[in-house]
């Protein structure tokens, strides 16, 4: 039987590589679901050569997906699968899990979203939206028949009969991480906190300046998130000790291909803090938590949720505040 990987991000490809090696999988189908962020799509294309697959299906972004989802579900439904791997819990993933015949399904690592999905999937009642109900008109099911298992770096609490396969990128490290050059640079992983509605632009730049001043005698390489827009205020703090480097691949893969082991890795609520703590050493990683009063109301609960796992992972955490938010 074949295995189906439903991929939406570069990090999911890294975890797909690890899963293929861990489970010794052959006959793999990769379904790449692209989005409107071209950087994301480019990174996924460049990384596909890492993985072993028999068939590649690419789904470009579109304003309307209903008929495409129905057609592709009916096409994929023609065969039975051993494993299905997915990293997001959107309408399309739910549709495939409800209609395809398979032995087991695993939620692939997609950073801190995994923590949110684990909470939702462990609930007895399945969430169904009006967008899901539309598929009943095409004669399709909208509720999955089997529980979801997990292939993750997180130490998740097992709930019910779910299987949790925890990994530390053992096979990825075996392939890439033989010898590293320890550098003197500190790498700061930027986050898309302004555009995604966590904090104001003024506050975000203030946080970066504060951290820059704390490490004033050190060289910092600032790597923007792929969805982050670099504005003029952030550009103005660039100097010989603070360099903005717009990397074109996931930071985990960049370090491994360049054989770089940074002096320190800093960020806010970045997934990469967890993955790099596994690939290197958690003593290299520092997570900066933002004062809850600085975080916009709709994001406060998510911030607290992520910080709980940061502490559980043993990652060093510091707090930073912007006192002039008005």
PDB file of C-alpha atoms in Angstrom:
ATOM      1  CA  UNK A   1       0.000   0.000   0.000  1.00  0.00           C
ATOM      2  CA  UNK A   2       0.993   3.596  -0.529  1.00  0.00           C
ATOM      3  CA  UNK A   3       1.499   6.385   2.004  1.00  0.00           C
ATOM      4  CA  UNK A   4       0.070   9.866   1.586  1.00  0.00           C
ATOM      5  CA  UNK A   5       1.818  13.020   2.835  1.00  0.00           C
ATOM      6  CA  UNK A   6      -0.301  16.200   2.820  1.00  0.00           C
ATOM      7  CA  UNK A   7       2.248  19.024   3.058  1.00  0.00           C
ATOM      8  CA  UNK A   8       1.686  22.758   3.561  1.00  0.00           C
ATOM      9  CA  UNK A   9       4.980  24.097   4.963  1.00  0.00           C
ATOM     10  CA  UNK A  10       8.774  23.611   4.775  1.00  0.00           C
ATOM     11  CA  UNK A  11       8.867  22.357   8.372  1.00  0.00           C
ATOM     12  CA  UNK A  12       6.396  19.630   7.446  1.00  0.00           C
ATOM     13  CA  UNK A  13       8.819  18.459   4.735  1.00  0.00           C
ATOM     14  CA  UNK A  14      11.615  18.157   7.314  1.00  0.00           C
ATOM     15  CA  UNK A  15       9.321  16.056   9.459  1.00  0.00           C
ATOM     16  CA  UNK A  16       8.177  14.027   6.449  1.00  0.00           C
ATOM     17  CA  UNK A  17      11.834  13.168   5.768  1.00  0.00           C
ATOM     18  CA  UNK A  18      12.213  12.041   9.373  1.00  0.00           C
ATOM     19  CA  UNK A  19       8.995   9.998   9.250  1.00  0.00           C
ATOM     20  CA  UNK A  20       9.978   8.233   6.011  1.00  0.00           C
ATOM     21  CA  UNK A  21      13.264   7.165   7.598  1.00  0.00           C
ATOM     22  CA  UNK A  22      11.747   6.277  10.978  1.00  0.00           C
ATOM     23  CA  UNK A  23       8.945   4.095   9.569  1.00  0.00           C
ATOM     24  CA  UNK A  24      11.054   2.885   6.587  1.00  0.00           C
ATOM     25  CA  UNK A  25       8.347   3.970   4.165  1.00  0.00           C
ATOM     26  CA  UNK A  26       8.238   3.263   0.441  1.00  0.00           C
ATOM     27  CA  UNK A  27       5.653   4.112  -2.236  1.00  0.00           C
ATOM     28  CA  UNK A  28       4.979   7.636  -0.986  1.00  0.00           C
ATOM     29  CA  UNK A  29       2.651  10.211  -2.543  1.00  0.00           C
ATOM     30  CA  UNK A  30       3.378  13.865  -1.756  1.00  0.00           C
ATOM     31  CA  UNK A  31       0.432  16.240  -1.981  1.00  0.00           C
ATOM     32  CA  UNK A  32       1.811  19.794  -1.772  1.00  0.00           C
ATOM     33  CA  UNK A  33      -0.888  22.310  -0.827  1.00  0.00           C
ATOM     34  CA  UNK A  34       0.514  25.734  -1.680  1.00  0.00           C
ATOM     35  CA  UNK A  35      -0.639  29.051  -0.246  1.00  0.00           C
ATOM     36  CA  UNK A  36      -0.478  32.689  -1.337  1.00  0.00           C
ATOM     37  CA  UNK A  37       2.914  33.227   0.344  1.00  0.00           C
ATOM     38  CA  UNK A  38       5.390  32.602  -2.480  1.00  0.00           C
ATOM     39  CA  UNK A  39       8.384  32.295  -0.125  1.00  0.00           C
ATOM     40  CA  UNK A  40       6.664  29.342   1.517  1.00  0.00           C
ATOM     41  CA  UNK A  41       6.021  27.649  -1.838  1.00  0.00           C
ATOM     42  CA  UNK A  42       9.581  28.238  -3.090  1.00  0.00           C
ATOM     43  CA  UNK A  43      11.072  26.731   0.065  1.00  0.00           C
ATOM     44  CA  UNK A  44       8.883  23.644  -0.260  1.00  0.00           C
ATOM     45  CA  UNK A  45       9.878  23.130  -3.911  1.00  0.00           C
ATOM     46  CA  UNK A  46      13.578  23.425  -3.078  1.00  0.00           C
ATOM     47  CA  UNK A  47      13.303  20.885  -0.270  1.00  0.00           C
ATOM     48  CA  UNK A  48      11.363  18.162  -2.084  1.00  0.00           C
ATOM     49  CA  UNK A  49      14.556  16.521  -3.346  1.00  0.00           C
ATOM     50  CA  UNK A  50      15.299  15.491   0.257  1.00  0.00           C
ATOM     51  CA  UNK A  51      12.422  13.037   0.329  1.00  0.00           C
ATOM     52  CA  UNK A  52      11.704   9.770  -1.432  1.00  0.00           C
ATOM     53  CA  UNK A  53       8.356   9.748  -3.230  1.00  0.00           C
ATOM     54  CA  UNK A  54       6.736   8.054  -6.236  1.00  0.00           C
ATOM     55  CA  UNK A  55       4.157  10.675  -7.099  1.00  0.00           C
ATOM     56  CA  UNK A  56       3.963  14.435  -6.618  1.00  0.00           C
ATOM     57  CA  UNK A  57       0.656  16.315  -6.671  1.00  0.00           C
ATOM     58  CA  UNK A  58       0.844  20.107  -6.435  1.00  0.00           C
ATOM     59  CA  UNK A  59      -2.184  22.210  -5.569  1.00  0.00           C
ATOM     60  CA  UNK A  60      -1.587  25.915  -6.348  1.00  0.00           C
ATOM     61  CA  UNK A  61      -3.419  28.551  -4.277  1.00  0.00           C
ATOM     62  CA  UNK A  62      -6.904  29.544  -5.382  1.00  0.00           C
ATOM     63  CA  UNK A  63      -9.716  31.779  -4.162  1.00  0.00           C
ATOM     64  CA  UNK A  64     -12.214  28.928  -4.462  1.00  0.00           C
ATOM     65  CA  UNK A  65     -11.287  25.354  -3.535  1.00  0.00           C
ATOM     66  CA  UNK A  66     -14.575  23.472  -3.212  1.00  0.00           C
ATOM     67  CA  UNK A  67     -14.601  21.711  -6.599  1.00  0.00           C
ATOM     68  CA  UNK A  68     -10.833  21.060  -6.484  1.00  0.00           C
ATOM     69  CA  UNK A  69     -11.122  19.470  -3.050  1.00  0.00           C
ATOM     70  CA  UNK A  70     -14.002  17.248  -4.172  1.00  0.00           C
ATOM     71  CA  UNK A  71     -12.256  16.159  -7.392  1.00  0.00           C
ATOM     72  CA  UNK A  72      -8.954  15.368  -5.689  1.00  0.00           C
ATOM     73  CA  UNK A  73     -10.652  13.527  -2.832  1.00  0.00           C
ATOM     74  CA  UNK A  74     -12.518  11.315  -5.321  1.00  0.00           C
ATOM     75  CA  UNK A  75      -9.258  10.666  -7.194  1.00  0.00           C
ATOM     76  CA  UNK A  76      -7.302   9.743  -4.055  1.00  0.00           C
ATOM     77  CA  UNK A  77     -10.204   7.628  -2.812  1.00  0.00           C
ATOM     78  CA  UNK A  78      -9.578   5.063  -5.565  1.00  0.00           C
ATOM     79  CA  UNK A  79      -6.845   3.351  -3.541  1.00  0.00           C
ATOM     80  CA  UNK A  80      -6.182   2.307   0.045  1.00  0.00           C
ATOM     81  CA  UNK A  81      -3.316   3.752   2.092  1.00  0.00           C
ATOM     82  CA  UNK A  82      -1.039   2.453   4.792  1.00  0.00           C
ATOM     83  CA  UNK A  83      -0.272   5.768   6.549  1.00  0.00           C
ATOM     84  CA  UNK A  84      -1.582   9.289   6.003  1.00  0.00           C
ATOM     85  CA  UNK A  85       0.550  12.152   7.327  1.00  0.00           C
ATOM     86  CA  UNK A  86      -0.723  15.721   7.606  1.00  0.00           C
ATOM     87  CA  UNK A  87       0.433  18.860   9.418  1.00  0.00           C
ATOM     88  CA  UNK A  88      -2.630  21.099   9.387  1.00  0.00           C
ATOM     89  CA  UNK A  89      -6.221  20.515  10.379  1.00  0.00           C
ATOM     90  CA  UNK A  90      -8.043  22.479   7.693  1.00  0.00           C
ATOM     91  CA  UNK A  91     -11.160  21.603   5.705  1.00  0.00           C
ATOM     92  CA  UNK A  92      -9.205  19.641   3.089  1.00  0.00           C
ATOM     93  CA  UNK A  93      -7.298  17.531   5.602  1.00  0.00           C
ATOM     94  CA  UNK A  94     -10.523  16.749   7.468  1.00  0.00           C
ATOM     95  CA  UNK A  95     -12.182  15.790   4.183  1.00  0.00           C
ATOM     96  CA  UNK A  96      -9.411  13.359   3.233  1.00  0.00           C
ATOM     97  CA  UNK A  97      -9.322  11.750   6.682  1.00  0.00           C
ATOM     98  CA  UNK A  98     -13.101  11.272   6.546  1.00  0.00           C
ATOM     99  CA  UNK A  99     -13.195   9.684   3.079  1.00  0.00           C
ATOM    100  CA  UNK A 100      -9.961   7.789   2.375  1.00  0.00           C
ATOM    101  CA  UNK A 101      -9.334   4.217   3.479  1.00  0.00           C
ATOM    102  CA  UNK A 102      -6.139   3.927   5.539  1.00  0.00           C
ATOM    103  CA  UNK A 103      -4.542   2.007   8.396  1.00  0.00           C
ATOM    104  CA  UNK A 104      -3.278   4.935  10.506  1.00  0.00           C
ATOM    105  CA  UNK A 105      -2.972   8.706  10.328  1.00  0.00           C
ATOM    106  CA  UNK A 106      -0.270  10.836  11.954  1.00  0.00           C
ATOM    107  CA  UNK A 107      -0.217  14.557  12.601  1.00  0.00           C
ATOM    108  CA  UNK A 108       3.184  15.732  11.385  1.00  0.00           C
ATOM    109  CA  UNK A 109       5.057  18.379  13.322  1.00  0.00           C
ATOM    110  CA  UNK A 110       4.171  21.919  12.322  1.00  0.00           C
ATOM    111  CA  UNK A 111       5.493  23.780  15.300  1.00  0.00           C
ATOM    112  CA  UNK A 112       3.341  25.215  18.024  1.00  0.00           C
ATOM    113  CA  UNK A 113       0.226  24.601  15.903  1.00  0.00           C
ATOM    114  CA  UNK A 114       0.717  20.943  16.826  1.00  0.00           C
ATOM    115  CA  UNK A 115      -0.048  21.807  20.436  1.00  0.00           C
ATOM    116  CA  UNK A 116      -3.319  23.479  19.455  1.00  0.00           C
ATOM    117  CA  UNK A 117      -4.349  20.626  17.131  1.00  0.00           C
ATOM    118  CA  UNK A 118      -3.574  18.029  19.807  1.00  0.00           C
ATOM    119  CA  UNK A 119      -5.961  19.770  22.162  1.00  0.00           C
ATOM    120  CA  UNK A 120      -8.700  19.929  19.498  1.00  0.00           C
ATOM    121  CA  UNK A 121      -8.251  16.384  18.189  1.00  0.00           C
ATOM    122  CA  UNK A 122      -8.358  14.873  21.672  1.00  0.00           C
ATOM    123  CA  UNK A 123     -11.874  16.215  22.214  1.00  0.00           C
ATOM    124  CA  UNK A 124     -14.582  13.607  21.757  1.00  0.00           C
ATOM    125  CA  UNK A 125     -16.768  15.894  19.644  1.00  0.00           C
ATOM    126  CA  UNK A 126     -15.430  16.671  16.158  1.00  0.00           C
ATOM    127  CA  UNK A 127     -15.656  20.312  15.094  1.00  0.00           C
ATOM    128  CA  UNK A 128     -17.624  20.790  11.871  1.00  0.00           C
ATOM    129  CA  UNK A 129     -18.010  24.166  10.139  1.00  0.00           C
ATOM    130  CA  UNK A 130     -20.451  25.270   7.452  1.00  0.00           C
ATOM    131  CA  UNK A 131     -17.558  24.986   4.988  1.00  0.00           C
ATOM    132  CA  UNK A 132     -17.291  21.296   5.881  1.00  0.00           C
ATOM    133  CA  UNK A 133     -21.044  20.697   5.564  1.00  0.00           C
ATOM    134  CA  UNK A 134     -20.915  21.717   1.874  1.00  0.00           C
ATOM    135  CA  UNK A 135     -19.118  18.469   1.060  1.00  0.00           C
ATOM    136  CA  UNK A 136     -22.192  16.441   2.010  1.00  0.00           C
ATOM    137  CA  UNK A 137     -23.757  17.723  -1.227  1.00  0.00           C
ATOM    138  CA  UNK A 138     -21.021  15.869  -3.146  1.00  0.00           C
ATOM    139  CA  UNK A 139     -21.808  12.622  -1.340  1.00  0.00           C
ATOM    140  CA  UNK A 140     -18.680  12.821   0.836  1.00  0.00           C
ATOM    141  CA  UNK A 141     -18.234  12.217   4.552  1.00  0.00           C
ATOM    142  CA  UNK A 142     -17.122  15.041   6.835  1.00  0.00           C
ATOM    143  CA  UNK A 143     -16.153  13.205  10.032  1.00  0.00           C
ATOM    144  CA  UNK A 144     -13.076  11.012  10.374  1.00  0.00           C
ATOM    145  CA  UNK A 145     -13.616   7.405  11.401  1.00  0.00           C
ATOM    146  CA  UNK A 146     -10.330   6.798  13.233  1.00  0.00           C
ATOM    147  CA  UNK A 147      -8.323   8.570  15.943  1.00  0.00           C
ATOM    148  CA  UNK A 148      -5.258  10.582  14.943  1.00  0.00           C
ATOM    149  CA  UNK A 149      -1.751   9.650  16.117  1.00  0.00           C
ATOM    150  CA  UNK A 150       1.277  11.963  16.390  1.00  0.00           C
ATOM    151  CA  UNK A 151       4.816  12.130  15.031  1.00  0.00           C
ATOM    152  CA  UNK A 152       6.298  14.995  17.005  1.00  0.00           C
ATOM    153  CA  UNK A 153       9.247  16.527  18.841  1.00  0.00           C
ATOM    154  CA  UNK A 154       6.934  17.564  21.674  1.00  0.00           C
ATOM    155  CA  UNK A 155       6.452  15.575  24.848  1.00  0.00           C
ATOM    156  CA  UNK A 156       2.677  15.456  24.511  1.00  0.00           C
ATOM    157  CA  UNK A 157       0.443  13.990  27.167  1.00  0.00           C
ATOM    158  CA  UNK A 158      -1.150  10.845  25.765  1.00  0.00           C
ATOM    159  CA  UNK A 159      -4.932  10.998  25.664  1.00  0.00           C
ATOM    160  CA  UNK A 160      -7.172   8.015  25.037  1.00  0.00           C
ATOM    161  CA  UNK A 161      -5.841   5.428  22.583  1.00  0.00           C
ATOM    162  CA  UNK A 162      -3.710   7.826  20.537  1.00  0.00           C
ATOM    163  CA  UNK A 163      -0.120   6.858  19.717  1.00  0.00           C
ATOM    164  CA  UNK A 164       2.573   9.493  20.223  1.00  0.00           C
ATOM    165  CA  UNK A 165       5.862   8.861  18.414  1.00  0.00           C
ATOM    166  CA  UNK A 166       8.367  11.363  19.768  1.00  0.00           C
ATOM    167  CA  UNK A 167      11.547  12.060  17.807  1.00  0.00           C
ATOM    168  CA  UNK A 168      14.603  14.332  17.920  1.00  0.00           C
ATOM    169  CA  UNK A 169      15.423  14.485  14.190  1.00  0.00           C
ATOM    170  CA  UNK A 170      17.760  11.511  14.583  1.00  0.00           C
ATOM    171  CA  UNK A 171      17.865  10.697  10.858  1.00  0.00           C
ATOM    172  CA  UNK A 172      18.166  14.324   9.793  1.00  0.00           C
ATOM    173  CA  UNK A 173      21.141  14.761  12.131  1.00  0.00           C
ATOM    174  CA  UNK A 174      22.686  11.541  10.845  1.00  0.00           C
ATOM    175  CA  UNK A 175      22.544  12.881   7.282  1.00  0.00           C
ATOM    176  CA  UNK A 176      23.634  16.482   7.858  1.00  0.00           C
ATOM    177  CA  UNK A 177      25.086  16.942  11.335  1.00  0.00           C
ATOM    178  CA  UNK A 178      28.413  15.138  11.331  1.00  0.00           C
ATOM    179  CA  UNK A 179      30.700  18.128  11.865  1.00  0.00           C
ATOM    180  CA  UNK A 180      29.706  21.672  12.757  1.00  0.00           C
ATOM    181  CA  UNK A 181      31.721  24.863  12.907  1.00  0.00           C
ATOM    182  CA  UNK A 182      30.987  26.752  16.128  1.00  0.00           C
ATOM    183  CA  UNK A 183      30.513  30.406  15.192  1.00  0.00           C
ATOM    184  CA  UNK A 184      30.670  33.539  17.344  1.00  0.00           C
ATOM    185  CA  UNK A 185      27.467  34.946  15.865  1.00  0.00           C
ATOM    186  CA  UNK A 186      24.146  35.092  17.667  1.00  0.00           C
ATOM    187  CA  UNK A 187      21.173  34.290  15.437  1.00  0.00           C
ATOM    188  CA  UNK A 188      17.883  36.035  16.096  1.00  0.00           C
ATOM    189  CA  UNK A 189      14.892  34.400  14.414  1.00  0.00           C
ATOM    190  CA  UNK A 190      12.343  37.056  13.519  1.00  0.00           C
ATOM    191  CA  UNK A 191       8.632  36.501  13.992  1.00  0.00           C
ATOM    192  CA  UNK A 192       5.576  37.719  12.144  1.00  0.00           C
ATOM    193  CA  UNK A 193       4.086  39.163  15.333  1.00  0.00           C
ATOM    194  CA  UNK A 194       3.004  42.509  13.864  1.00  0.00           C
ATOM    195  CA  UNK A 195       1.147  41.338  10.749  1.00  0.00           C
ATOM    196  CA  UNK A 196      -0.451  38.413  12.605  1.00  0.00           C
ATOM    197  CA  UNK A 197      -1.849  40.735  15.260  1.00  0.00           C
ATOM    198  CA  UNK A 198       0.199  39.942  18.373  1.00  0.00           C
ATOM    199  CA  UNK A 199       1.869  43.303  19.062  1.00  0.00           C
ATOM    200  CA  UNK A 200       2.205  46.756  17.537  1.00  0.00           C
ATOM    201  CA  UNK A 201       5.002  47.600  15.108  1.00  0.00           C
ATOM    202  CA  UNK A 202       6.412  50.111  17.591  1.00  0.00           C
ATOM    203  CA  UNK A 203       6.562  47.511  20.355  1.00  0.00           C
ATOM    204  CA  UNK A 204       8.217  44.882  18.132  1.00  0.00           C
ATOM    205  CA  UNK A 205      11.018  47.217  17.053  1.00  0.00           C
ATOM    206  CA  UNK A 206      11.488  48.217  20.697  1.00  0.00           C
ATOM    207  CA  UNK A 207      11.942  44.557  21.692  1.00  0.00           C
ATOM    208  CA  UNK A 208      14.569  44.035  18.988  1.00  0.00           C
ATOM    209  CA  UNK A 209      16.464  47.177  20.022  1.00  0.00           C
ATOM    210  CA  UNK A 210      16.399  46.105  23.674  1.00  0.00           C
ATOM    211  CA  UNK A 211      17.802  42.656  22.881  1.00  0.00           C
ATOM    212  CA  UNK A 212      20.383  44.192  20.516  1.00  0.00           C
ATOM    213  CA  UNK A 213      21.571  46.512  23.292  1.00  0.00           C
ATOM    214  CA  UNK A 214      21.766  43.632  25.765  1.00  0.00           C
ATOM    215  CA  UNK A 215      24.177  41.837  23.416  1.00  0.00           C
ATOM    216  CA  UNK A 216      25.868  45.095  22.346  1.00  0.00           C
ATOM    217  CA  UNK A 217      29.348  43.575  22.135  1.00  0.00           C
ATOM    218  CA  UNK A 218      28.139  40.598  20.093  1.00  0.00           C
ATOM    219  CA  UNK A 219      27.340  40.176  16.404  1.00  0.00           C
ATOM    220  CA  UNK A 220      23.673  39.381  15.764  1.00  0.00           C
ATOM    221  CA  UNK A 221      22.333  37.920  12.512  1.00  0.00           C
ATOM    222  CA  UNK A 222      18.619  38.699  12.266  1.00  0.00           C
ATOM    223  CA  UNK A 223      16.732  36.227  10.056  1.00  0.00           C
ATOM    224  CA  UNK A 224      13.183  37.389   9.229  1.00  0.00           C
ATOM    225  CA  UNK A 225      10.278  34.975   9.297  1.00  0.00           C
ATOM    226  CA  UNK A 226       9.197  34.046   5.768  1.00  0.00           C
ATOM    227  CA  UNK A 227       5.910  35.933   6.287  1.00  0.00           C
ATOM    228  CA  UNK A 228       7.531  38.937   7.960  1.00  0.00           C
ATOM    229  CA  UNK A 229       7.655  42.344   6.291  1.00  0.00           C
ATOM    230  CA  UNK A 230      10.873  44.236   7.120  1.00  0.00           C
ATOM    231  CA  UNK A 231       9.936  47.869   7.622  1.00  0.00           C
ATOM    232  CA  UNK A 232      12.141  50.969   7.596  1.00  0.00           C
ATOM    233  CA  UNK A 233      12.237  51.210  11.409  1.00  0.00           C
ATOM    234  CA  UNK A 234      13.861  47.807  11.684  1.00  0.00           C
ATOM    235  CA  UNK A 235      16.215  48.566   8.793  1.00  0.00           C
ATOM    236  CA  UNK A 236      17.438  51.677  10.607  1.00  0.00           C
ATOM    237  CA  UNK A 237      18.904  49.695  13.495  1.00  0.00           C
ATOM    238  CA  UNK A 238      21.142  47.692  11.146  1.00  0.00           C
ATOM    239  CA  UNK A 239      24.876  48.183  11.715  1.00  0.00           C
ATOM    240  CA  UNK A 240      28.042  46.094  11.650  1.00  0.00           C
ATOM    241  CA  UNK A 241      26.872  44.152  14.716  1.00  0.00           C
ATOM    242  CA  UNK A 242      23.229  43.748  13.685  1.00  0.00           C
ATOM    243  CA  UNK A 243      22.742  42.339  10.195  1.00  0.00           C
ATOM    244  CA  UNK A 244      19.422  41.413   8.584  1.00  0.00           C
ATOM    245  CA  UNK A 245      19.893  38.276   6.481  1.00  0.00           C
ATOM    246  CA  UNK A 246      16.907  37.160   4.399  1.00  0.00           C
ATOM    247  CA  UNK A 247      17.451  33.422   4.261  1.00  0.00           C
ATOM    248  CA  UNK A 248      15.649  31.407   1.559  1.00  0.00           C
ATOM    249  CA  UNK A 249      15.306  28.083   3.384  1.00  0.00           C
ATOM    250  CA  UNK A 250      14.097  26.852   6.780  1.00  0.00           C
ATOM    251  CA  UNK A 251      16.617  27.865   9.414  1.00  0.00           C
ATOM    252  CA  UNK A 252      17.095  24.256  10.552  1.00  0.00           C
ATOM    253  CA  UNK A 253      18.153  23.208   7.060  1.00  0.00           C
ATOM    254  CA  UNK A 254      20.296  26.324   6.601  1.00  0.00           C
ATOM    255  CA  UNK A 255      22.365  25.571   9.704  1.00  0.00           C
ATOM    256  CA  UNK A 256      22.747  21.925   8.708  1.00  0.00           C
ATOM    257  CA  UNK A 257      23.754  22.595   5.101  1.00  0.00           C
ATOM    258  CA  UNK A 258      26.180  25.351   6.111  1.00  0.00           C
ATOM    259  CA  UNK A 259      27.405  23.198   9.035  1.00  0.00           C
ATOM    260  CA  UNK A 260      26.977  26.163  11.374  1.00  0.00           C
ATOM    261  CA  UNK A 261      26.498  25.854  15.118  1.00  0.00           C
ATOM    262  CA  UNK A 262      25.542  29.325  16.414  1.00  0.00           C
ATOM    263  CA  UNK A 263      26.792  30.752  19.677  1.00  0.00           C
ATOM    264  CA  UNK A 264      23.191  31.483  20.680  1.00  0.00           C
ATOM    265  CA  UNK A 265      19.747  31.293  19.045  1.00  0.00           C
ATOM    266  CA  UNK A 266      17.143  33.831  20.142  1.00  0.00           C
ATOM    267  CA  UNK A 267      13.504  34.367  19.262  1.00  0.00           C
ATOM    268  CA  UNK A 268      10.019  34.999  20.559  1.00  0.00           C
ATOM    269  CA  UNK A 269       7.366  32.269  20.190  1.00  0.00           C
ATOM    270  CA  UNK A 270       9.162  30.508  17.349  1.00  0.00           C
ATOM    271  CA  UNK A 271       8.707  26.862  16.475  1.00  0.00           C
ATOM    272  CA  UNK A 272      12.368  26.769  15.507  1.00  0.00           C
ATOM    273  CA  UNK A 273      13.385  27.197  19.147  1.00  0.00           C
ATOM    274  CA  UNK A 274      11.965  23.733  19.805  1.00  0.00           C
ATOM    275  CA  UNK A 275      13.426  22.097  16.696  1.00  0.00           C
ATOM    276  CA  UNK A 276      16.881  23.664  17.091  1.00  0.00           C
ATOM    277  CA  UNK A 277      16.974  22.688  20.760  1.00  0.00           C
ATOM    278  CA  UNK A 278      16.553  19.094  19.532  1.00  0.00           C
ATOM    279  CA  UNK A 279      19.059  19.382  16.677  1.00  0.00           C
ATOM    280  CA  UNK A 280      21.738  21.166  18.702  1.00  0.00           C
ATOM    281  CA  UNK A 281      21.436  21.690  22.437  1.00  0.00           C
ATOM    282  CA  UNK A 282      18.784  23.486  24.439  1.00  0.00           C
ATOM    283  CA  UNK A 283      21.515  25.468  26.248  1.00  0.00           C
ATOM    284  CA  UNK A 284      22.081  27.409  22.992  1.00  0.00           C
ATOM    285  CA  UNK A 285      18.471  28.575  22.826  1.00  0.00           C
ATOM    286  CA  UNK A 286      16.778  31.523  24.553  1.00  0.00           C
ATOM    287  CA  UNK A 287      13.074  32.286  24.240  1.00  0.00           C
ATOM    288  CA  UNK A 288      11.916  35.850  24.848  1.00  0.00           C
ATOM    289  CA  UNK A 289       8.409  35.986  26.227  1.00  0.00           C
ATOM    290  CA  UNK A 290       6.503  39.236  25.849  1.00  0.00           C
ATOM    291  CA  UNK A 291       4.672  40.760  28.830  1.00  0.00           C
ATOM    292  CA  UNK A 292       1.044  39.727  28.573  1.00  0.00           C
ATOM    293  CA  UNK A 293      -0.099  43.352  28.893  1.00  0.00           C
ATOM    294  CA  UNK A 294       1.777  44.102  25.636  1.00  0.00           C
ATOM    295  CA  UNK A 295       0.079  41.273  23.728  1.00  0.00           C
ATOM    296  CA  UNK A 296      -3.230  41.971  22.027  1.00  0.00           C
ATOM    297  CA  UNK A 297      -6.170  40.349  23.780  1.00  0.00           C
ATOM    298  CA  UNK A 298      -6.982  37.671  21.188  1.00  0.00           C
ATOM    299  CA  UNK A 299      -3.409  36.292  21.360  1.00  0.00           C
ATOM    300  CA  UNK A 300      -2.863  36.252  25.143  1.00  0.00           C
ATOM    301  CA  UNK A 301      -4.178  32.712  25.667  1.00  0.00           C
ATOM    302  CA  UNK A 302      -2.053  31.299  22.834  1.00  0.00           C
ATOM    303  CA  UNK A 303       1.064  33.029  24.225  1.00  0.00           C
ATOM    304  CA  UNK A 304       0.502  31.506  27.677  1.00  0.00           C
ATOM    305  CA  UNK A 305      -0.145  28.104  26.099  1.00  0.00           C
ATOM    306  CA  UNK A 306       3.143  28.173  24.144  1.00  0.00           C
ATOM    307  CA  UNK A 307       5.150  29.433  27.127  1.00  0.00           C
ATOM    308  CA  UNK A 308       4.000  26.436  29.145  1.00  0.00           C
ATOM    309  CA  UNK A 309       5.604  24.110  26.588  1.00  0.00           C
ATOM    310  CA  UNK A 310       8.755  26.253  26.399  1.00  0.00           C
ATOM    311  CA  UNK A 311       9.251  25.784  30.135  1.00  0.00           C
ATOM    312  CA  UNK A 312       8.407  22.076  29.883  1.00  0.00           C
ATOM    313  CA  UNK A 313      11.063  21.675  27.157  1.00  0.00           C
ATOM    314  CA  UNK A 314      13.696  23.156  29.480  1.00  0.00           C
ATOM    315  CA  UNK A 315      14.389  26.111  27.170  1.00  0.00           C
ATOM    316  CA  UNK A 316      15.709  29.247  28.870  1.00  0.00           C
ATOM    317  CA  UNK A 317      13.043  31.956  28.975  1.00  0.00           C
ATOM    318  CA  UNK A 318      13.387  35.693  29.515  1.00  0.00           C
ATOM    319  CA  UNK A 319      10.667  38.314  29.620  1.00  0.00           C
ATOM    320  CA  UNK A 320      10.633  41.595  27.743  1.00  0.00           C
ATOM    321  CA  UNK A 321       8.200  44.507  28.115  1.00  0.00           C
ATOM    322  CA  UNK A 322       7.301  47.656  26.215  1.00  0.00           C
ATOM    323  CA  UNK A 323       5.965  50.142  28.758  1.00  0.00           C
ATOM    324  CA  UNK A 324       4.874  52.908  26.395  1.00  0.00           C
ATOM    325  CA  UNK A 325       2.285  51.024  24.364  1.00  0.00           C
ATOM    326  CA  UNK A 326      -0.121  53.957  24.284  1.00  0.00           C
TER     327      UNK A 326
END
